[in-house]
XYZ file of C-alpha atoms in Angstrom:
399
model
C 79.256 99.776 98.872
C 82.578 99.730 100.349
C 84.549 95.938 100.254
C 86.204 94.990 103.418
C 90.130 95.227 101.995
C 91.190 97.953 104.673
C 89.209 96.660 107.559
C 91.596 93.492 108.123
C 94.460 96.195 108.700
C 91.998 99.028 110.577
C 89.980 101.625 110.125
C 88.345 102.521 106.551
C 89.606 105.721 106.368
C 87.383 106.517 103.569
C 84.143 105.964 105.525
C 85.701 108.917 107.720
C 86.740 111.351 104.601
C 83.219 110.846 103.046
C 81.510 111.746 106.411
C 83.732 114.516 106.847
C 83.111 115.431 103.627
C 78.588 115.035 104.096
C 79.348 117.737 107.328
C 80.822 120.551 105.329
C 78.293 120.106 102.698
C 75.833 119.974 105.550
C 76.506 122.695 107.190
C 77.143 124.933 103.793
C 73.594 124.246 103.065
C 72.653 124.891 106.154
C 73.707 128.839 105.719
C 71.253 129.083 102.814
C 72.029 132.407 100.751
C 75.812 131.768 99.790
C 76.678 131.166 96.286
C 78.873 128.214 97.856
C 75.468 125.842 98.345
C 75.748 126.090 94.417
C 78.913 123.792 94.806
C 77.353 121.092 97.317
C 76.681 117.506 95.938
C 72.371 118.578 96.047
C 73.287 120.278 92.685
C 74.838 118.010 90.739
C 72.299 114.814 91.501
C 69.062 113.696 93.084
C 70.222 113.251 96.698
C 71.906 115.400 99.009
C 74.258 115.187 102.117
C 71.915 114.345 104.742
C 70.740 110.478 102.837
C 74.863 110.041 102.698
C 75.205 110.868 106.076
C 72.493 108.451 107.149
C 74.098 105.536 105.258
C 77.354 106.194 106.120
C 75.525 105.738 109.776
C 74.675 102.677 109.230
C 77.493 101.657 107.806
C 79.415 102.742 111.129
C 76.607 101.020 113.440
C 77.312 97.650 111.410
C 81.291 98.442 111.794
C 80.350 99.354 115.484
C 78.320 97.140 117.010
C 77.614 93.817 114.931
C 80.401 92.041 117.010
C 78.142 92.002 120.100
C 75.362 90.420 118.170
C 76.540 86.729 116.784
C 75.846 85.738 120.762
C 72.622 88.582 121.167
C 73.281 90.355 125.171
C 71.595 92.757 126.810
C 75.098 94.268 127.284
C 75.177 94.472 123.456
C 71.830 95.697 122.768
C 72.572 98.389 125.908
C 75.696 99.824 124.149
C 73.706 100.709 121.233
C 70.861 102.341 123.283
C 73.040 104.281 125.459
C 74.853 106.015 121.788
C 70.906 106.703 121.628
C 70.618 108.069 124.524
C 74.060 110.081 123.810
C 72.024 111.268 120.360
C 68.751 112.333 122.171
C 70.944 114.554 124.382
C 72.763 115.909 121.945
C 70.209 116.711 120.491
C 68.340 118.430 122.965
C 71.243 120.763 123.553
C 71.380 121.982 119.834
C 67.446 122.774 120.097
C 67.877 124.615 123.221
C 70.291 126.693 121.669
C 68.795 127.199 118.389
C 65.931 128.786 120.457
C 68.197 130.855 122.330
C 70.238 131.863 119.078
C 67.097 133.131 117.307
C 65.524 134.962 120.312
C 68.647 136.725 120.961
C 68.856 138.162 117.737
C 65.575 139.343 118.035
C 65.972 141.184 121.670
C 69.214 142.530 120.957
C 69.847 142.949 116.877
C 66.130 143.915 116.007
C 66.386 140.666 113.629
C 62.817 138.432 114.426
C 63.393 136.538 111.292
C 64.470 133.308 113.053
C 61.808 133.507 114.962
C 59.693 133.085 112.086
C 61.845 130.407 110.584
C 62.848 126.236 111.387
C 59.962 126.469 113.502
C 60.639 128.493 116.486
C 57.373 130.493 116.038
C 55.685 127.889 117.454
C 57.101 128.078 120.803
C 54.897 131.723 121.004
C 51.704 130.440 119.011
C 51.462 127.281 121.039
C 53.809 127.379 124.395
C 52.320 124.163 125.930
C 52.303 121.773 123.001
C 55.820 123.126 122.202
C 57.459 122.252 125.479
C 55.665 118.653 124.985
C 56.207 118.072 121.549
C 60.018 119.402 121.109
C 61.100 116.500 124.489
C 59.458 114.376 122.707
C 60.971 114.353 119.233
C 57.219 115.199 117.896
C 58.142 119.164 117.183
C 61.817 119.535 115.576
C 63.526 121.952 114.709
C 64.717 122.704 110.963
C 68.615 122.107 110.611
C 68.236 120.141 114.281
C 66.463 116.904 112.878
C 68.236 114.699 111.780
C 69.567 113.468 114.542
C 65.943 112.340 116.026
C 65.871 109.676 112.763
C 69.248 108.603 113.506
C 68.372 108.172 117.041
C 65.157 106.572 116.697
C 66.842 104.072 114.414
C 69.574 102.978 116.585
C 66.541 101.980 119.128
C 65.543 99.274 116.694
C 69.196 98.739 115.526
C 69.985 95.135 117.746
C 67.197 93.959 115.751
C 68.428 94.889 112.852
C 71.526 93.613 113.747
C 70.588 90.145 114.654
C 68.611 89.841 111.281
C 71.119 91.184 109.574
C 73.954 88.746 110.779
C 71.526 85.835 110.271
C 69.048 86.472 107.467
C 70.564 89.758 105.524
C 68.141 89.131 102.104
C 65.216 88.838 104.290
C 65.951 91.583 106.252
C 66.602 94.112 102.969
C 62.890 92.838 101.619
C 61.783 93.691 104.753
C 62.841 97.189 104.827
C 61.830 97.463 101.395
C 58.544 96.116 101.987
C 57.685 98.972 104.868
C 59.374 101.421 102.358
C 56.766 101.139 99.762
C 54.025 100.634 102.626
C 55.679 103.857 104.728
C 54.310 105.839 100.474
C 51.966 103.973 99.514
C 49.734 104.531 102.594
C 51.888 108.078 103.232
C 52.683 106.236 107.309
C 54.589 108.457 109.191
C 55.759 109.270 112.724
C 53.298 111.866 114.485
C 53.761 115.811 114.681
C 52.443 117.455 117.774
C 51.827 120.440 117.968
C 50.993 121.133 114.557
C 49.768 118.143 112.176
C 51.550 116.290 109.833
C 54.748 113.858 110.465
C 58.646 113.928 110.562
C 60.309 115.591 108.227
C 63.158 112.579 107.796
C 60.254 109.938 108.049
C 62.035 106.899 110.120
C 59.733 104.316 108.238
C 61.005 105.766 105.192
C 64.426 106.730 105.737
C 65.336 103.411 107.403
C 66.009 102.040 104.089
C 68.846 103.694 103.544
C 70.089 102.890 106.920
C 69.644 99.180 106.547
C 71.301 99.455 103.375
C 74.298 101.091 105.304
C 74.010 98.176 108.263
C 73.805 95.351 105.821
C 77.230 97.304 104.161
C 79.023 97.511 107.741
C 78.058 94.192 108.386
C 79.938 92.296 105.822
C 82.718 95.076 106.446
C 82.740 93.579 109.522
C 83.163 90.274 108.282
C 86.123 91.519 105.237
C 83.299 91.154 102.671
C 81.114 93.144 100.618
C 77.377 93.424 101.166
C 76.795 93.904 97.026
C 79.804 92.776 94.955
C 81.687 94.584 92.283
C 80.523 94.088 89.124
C 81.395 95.697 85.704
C 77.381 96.073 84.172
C 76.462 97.478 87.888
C 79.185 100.064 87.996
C 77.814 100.929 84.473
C 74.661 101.318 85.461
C 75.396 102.895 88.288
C 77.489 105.460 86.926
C 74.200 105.830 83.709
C 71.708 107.176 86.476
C 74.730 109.512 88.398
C 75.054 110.793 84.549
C 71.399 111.302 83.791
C 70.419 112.666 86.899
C 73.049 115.095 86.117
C 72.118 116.243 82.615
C 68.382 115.939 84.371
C 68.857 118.940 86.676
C 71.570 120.807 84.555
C 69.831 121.112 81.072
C 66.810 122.445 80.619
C 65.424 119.810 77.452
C 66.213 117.182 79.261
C 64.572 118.553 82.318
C 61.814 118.986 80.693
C 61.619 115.771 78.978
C 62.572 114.075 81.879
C 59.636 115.462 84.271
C 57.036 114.849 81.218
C 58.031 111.282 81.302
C 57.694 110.743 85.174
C 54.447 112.855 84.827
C 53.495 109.663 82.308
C 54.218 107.504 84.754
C 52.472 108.645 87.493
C 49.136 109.824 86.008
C 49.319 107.336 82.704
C 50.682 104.096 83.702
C 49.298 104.756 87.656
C 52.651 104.363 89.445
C 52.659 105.797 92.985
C 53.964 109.111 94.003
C 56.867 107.287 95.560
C 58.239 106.332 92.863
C 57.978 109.232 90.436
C 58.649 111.660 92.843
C 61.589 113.852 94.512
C 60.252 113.553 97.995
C 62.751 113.692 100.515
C 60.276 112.715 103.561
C 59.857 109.821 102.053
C 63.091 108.590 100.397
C 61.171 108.540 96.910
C 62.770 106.275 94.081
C 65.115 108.825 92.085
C 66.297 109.997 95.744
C 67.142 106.623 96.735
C 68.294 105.363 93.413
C 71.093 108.286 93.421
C 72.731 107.901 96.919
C 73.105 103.791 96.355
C 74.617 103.947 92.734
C 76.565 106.691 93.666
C 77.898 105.056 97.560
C 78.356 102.055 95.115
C 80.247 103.217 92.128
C 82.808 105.736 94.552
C 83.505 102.518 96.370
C 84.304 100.110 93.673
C 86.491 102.666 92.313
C 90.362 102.298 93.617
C 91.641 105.346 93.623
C 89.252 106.533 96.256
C 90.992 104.467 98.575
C 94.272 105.757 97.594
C 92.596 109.396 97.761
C 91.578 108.697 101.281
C 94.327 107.526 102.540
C 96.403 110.089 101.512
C 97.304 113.360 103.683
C 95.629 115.518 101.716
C 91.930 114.421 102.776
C 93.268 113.944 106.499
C 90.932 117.310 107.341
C 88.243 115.796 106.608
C 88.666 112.275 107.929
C 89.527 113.770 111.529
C 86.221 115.132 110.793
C 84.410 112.085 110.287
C 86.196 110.685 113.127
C 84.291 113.168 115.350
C 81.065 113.517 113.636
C 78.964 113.546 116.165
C 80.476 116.391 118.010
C 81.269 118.412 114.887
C 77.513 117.999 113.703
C 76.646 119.548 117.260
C 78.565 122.548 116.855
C 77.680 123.180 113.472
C 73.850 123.166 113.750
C 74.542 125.364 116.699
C 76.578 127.787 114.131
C 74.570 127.340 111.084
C 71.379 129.361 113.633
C 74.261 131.842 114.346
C 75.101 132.619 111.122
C 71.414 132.986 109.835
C 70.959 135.360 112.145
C 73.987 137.451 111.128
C 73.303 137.100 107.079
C 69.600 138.612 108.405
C 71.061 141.257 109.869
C 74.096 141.950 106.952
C 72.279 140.479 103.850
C 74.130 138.663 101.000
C 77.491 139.322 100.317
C 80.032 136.693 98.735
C 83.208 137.721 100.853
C 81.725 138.167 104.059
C 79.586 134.857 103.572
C 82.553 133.249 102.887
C 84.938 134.639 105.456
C 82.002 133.300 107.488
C 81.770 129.832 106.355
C 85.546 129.744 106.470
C 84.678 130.961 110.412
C 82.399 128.147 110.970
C 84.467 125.727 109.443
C 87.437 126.240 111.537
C 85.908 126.356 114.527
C 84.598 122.866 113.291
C 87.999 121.937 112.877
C 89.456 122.866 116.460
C 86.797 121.107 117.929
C 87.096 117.964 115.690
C 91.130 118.418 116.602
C 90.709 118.827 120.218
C 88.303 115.883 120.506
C 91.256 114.062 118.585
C 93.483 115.167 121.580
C 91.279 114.163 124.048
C 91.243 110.698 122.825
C 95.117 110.154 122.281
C 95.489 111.558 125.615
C 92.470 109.556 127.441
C 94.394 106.275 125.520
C 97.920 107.567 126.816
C 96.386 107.572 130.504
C 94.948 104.037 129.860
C 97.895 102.482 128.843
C 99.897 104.111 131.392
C 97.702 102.789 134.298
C 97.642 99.369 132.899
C 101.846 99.396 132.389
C 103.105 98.681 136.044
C 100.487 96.020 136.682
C 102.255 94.769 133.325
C 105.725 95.251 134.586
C 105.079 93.660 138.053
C 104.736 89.998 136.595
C 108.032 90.401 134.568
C 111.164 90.022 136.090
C 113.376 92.766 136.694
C 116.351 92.643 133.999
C 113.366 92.152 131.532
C 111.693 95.297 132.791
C 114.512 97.686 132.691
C 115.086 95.776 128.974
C 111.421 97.129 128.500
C 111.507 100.331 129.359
């Protein structure tokens, strides 16, 4: 997990390039069909985008927020709720036009297949319990829901926070403790409408958000949560290597499965363990995203890598993830509908990721612009009330 060396000077820029880097994968696999989801990080390991994206957001939280909580406030605890609150919203608005998306290209492109897909169909099967459930986080959408976990999370988050700046081992044993009891006992936050539970189960996934807090926490602090050591980046860099050779050839595959299989029904170990479950964060899931967070960030030319100009595309990116998520879940429904209409072809799906991307881009780089300028207005409202108090040689000196 990332040390603290580039905090005491400012912003981690490679906490930004690896986010950056989790939203194009995202939203790649997000336009299933294209022979570019062959290329995203799901293929080459056990873990995918989205349990680096919800690390990484912990990681931020614990950069973000942690300050407020060596004194606890209520004006702490509210800044966190209202980035909830910011989340839920967000949130909302991608669902309401993910509906829209599909049922437009099913009035005006003869194209119903969305409707039939991520869980739209609902809204016609069960009207009621879809306008209760999808307000109420209980009915999400597919490609909209991860940003319900993230939000639910930051809810609990000053908690987290004040154990984690006080009692950090107890507060990882914690998390692992409802971990293994969100499996074993299969808990899960409710679905309504239909049965069953979230998708990204909170009591499941929170693990590898704590994991990120207890990381941007010692950030914070210009430590690391889990030091660098030579036998962990070995090991570390052992399961990357298996897990590899696991999904790419076929013997090993199959010895590999036959083995868990032994496990499971042999030796009696629970599901959770031996399993690829991404609901609930299973072991070879959750192994995979921490040895691999760990062994890019004890690694130094990352940090060289990151903060070089050539990865500044996708660190302006991560800068703006929140807003670049947002428009890609809102282009990922777009550009279902068009492959349904088109079909597969590898130079028009990639002239339309390439679309998607850029417009990703612009908005990540006019968000950028925003900010300078919002900053540039700030400072020059607060520069005459500066100038007033010094004399007026020294002014004109100033200026």
């Amino acid at each position: 997990m990332p040390d603290g060396g580039s905090i005491q000077a400012g912003r981690d820029k490679r906490l930004d390039m690896f986010r950056g880097l989790a939203l194009v994968m995202i939203f790649v696999n997000h336009v299933p069909g294209t022979v570019w989801e062959n290329f995203t990080s799901r293929n080459f390991g056990f873990s995918d985008a989205a349990e680096g994206f919800v690390l990484m957001s912990g990681i931020a939280a614990g950069l973000a927020y942690s300050k407020g909580f060596w004194q606890p406030s209520w004006a702490a605890a509210r800044k966190v709720w209202r980035r909830a609150w910011t989340l839920y919203l967000v949130h909302m608005l991608t669902t309401v036009w993910a509906i829209a998306i599909s049922a437009a290209f099913a009035l005006w492109f003869a194209a119903p297949q969305l409707l039939h897909e991520n869980q739209v169909w609902v809204l016609f099967e069960k009207p009621l319990g879809f306008m209760i459930g999808v307000p109420a986080l209980t009915h999400q959408l597919g490609y909209t829901n991860i940003l319900p976990l993230y939000a639910t999370l930051l809810l609990v988050t000053p908690l987290l926070l004040i154990a984690a700046l006080r009692w950090p081992r107890t507060l990882l044993a914690a998390s692992v403790l409802l971990w293994a009891a969100a499996g074993q006992f299969r808990l899960n936050l409710p679905n309504f409408p239909n049965a069953g539970g979230w998708f990204f189960n909170p009591l499941s996934w929170q693990i590898i958000f704590v994991c990120g807090l207890l990381t941007g926490v010692a950030l914070k602090r210009g430590q690391r949560f889990v030091p660098v050591l030579p036998w962990l980046q070995l090991l570390s860099a052992a399961y990357l290597l298996l897990s590899l050779l696991w999904l790419k050839v076929p013997a090993v595959n199959e010895a590999m499965n036959h083995f868990m299989w032994i496990l499971n029904t042999e030796l009696g170990l629970p599901f959770y363990v031996t399993a690829f479950d991404k609901t609930f964060a299973t072991v070879p899931r959750l192994l995979h995203v921490l040895s691999l967070v760990y062994l890019l960030t004890t690694l130094g030319w990352v940090r060289s890598l990151a903060a070089s100009p050539v990865t500044e595309p996708l660190a302006l990116l991560g800068r703006h993830a929140l807003q670049v998520f947002a428009t890609g879940t809102v282009l990922c429904f777009v550009m279902q509908g068009i492959k349904d209409v088109t079909g597969d072809d590898f130079l028009f799906d990639t002239l339309l990721l390439a679309t998607g991307l850029s417009v990703q881009f612009l908005v990540a780089w006019l968000a950028d612009r925003w900010k300078h300028h919002g900053a540039a207005r700030a400072s020059a409202k607060v520069a005459p009330a500066t100038f007033a108090a010094v004399p007026e040689v020294e002014a004109r000196g100033i200026a």
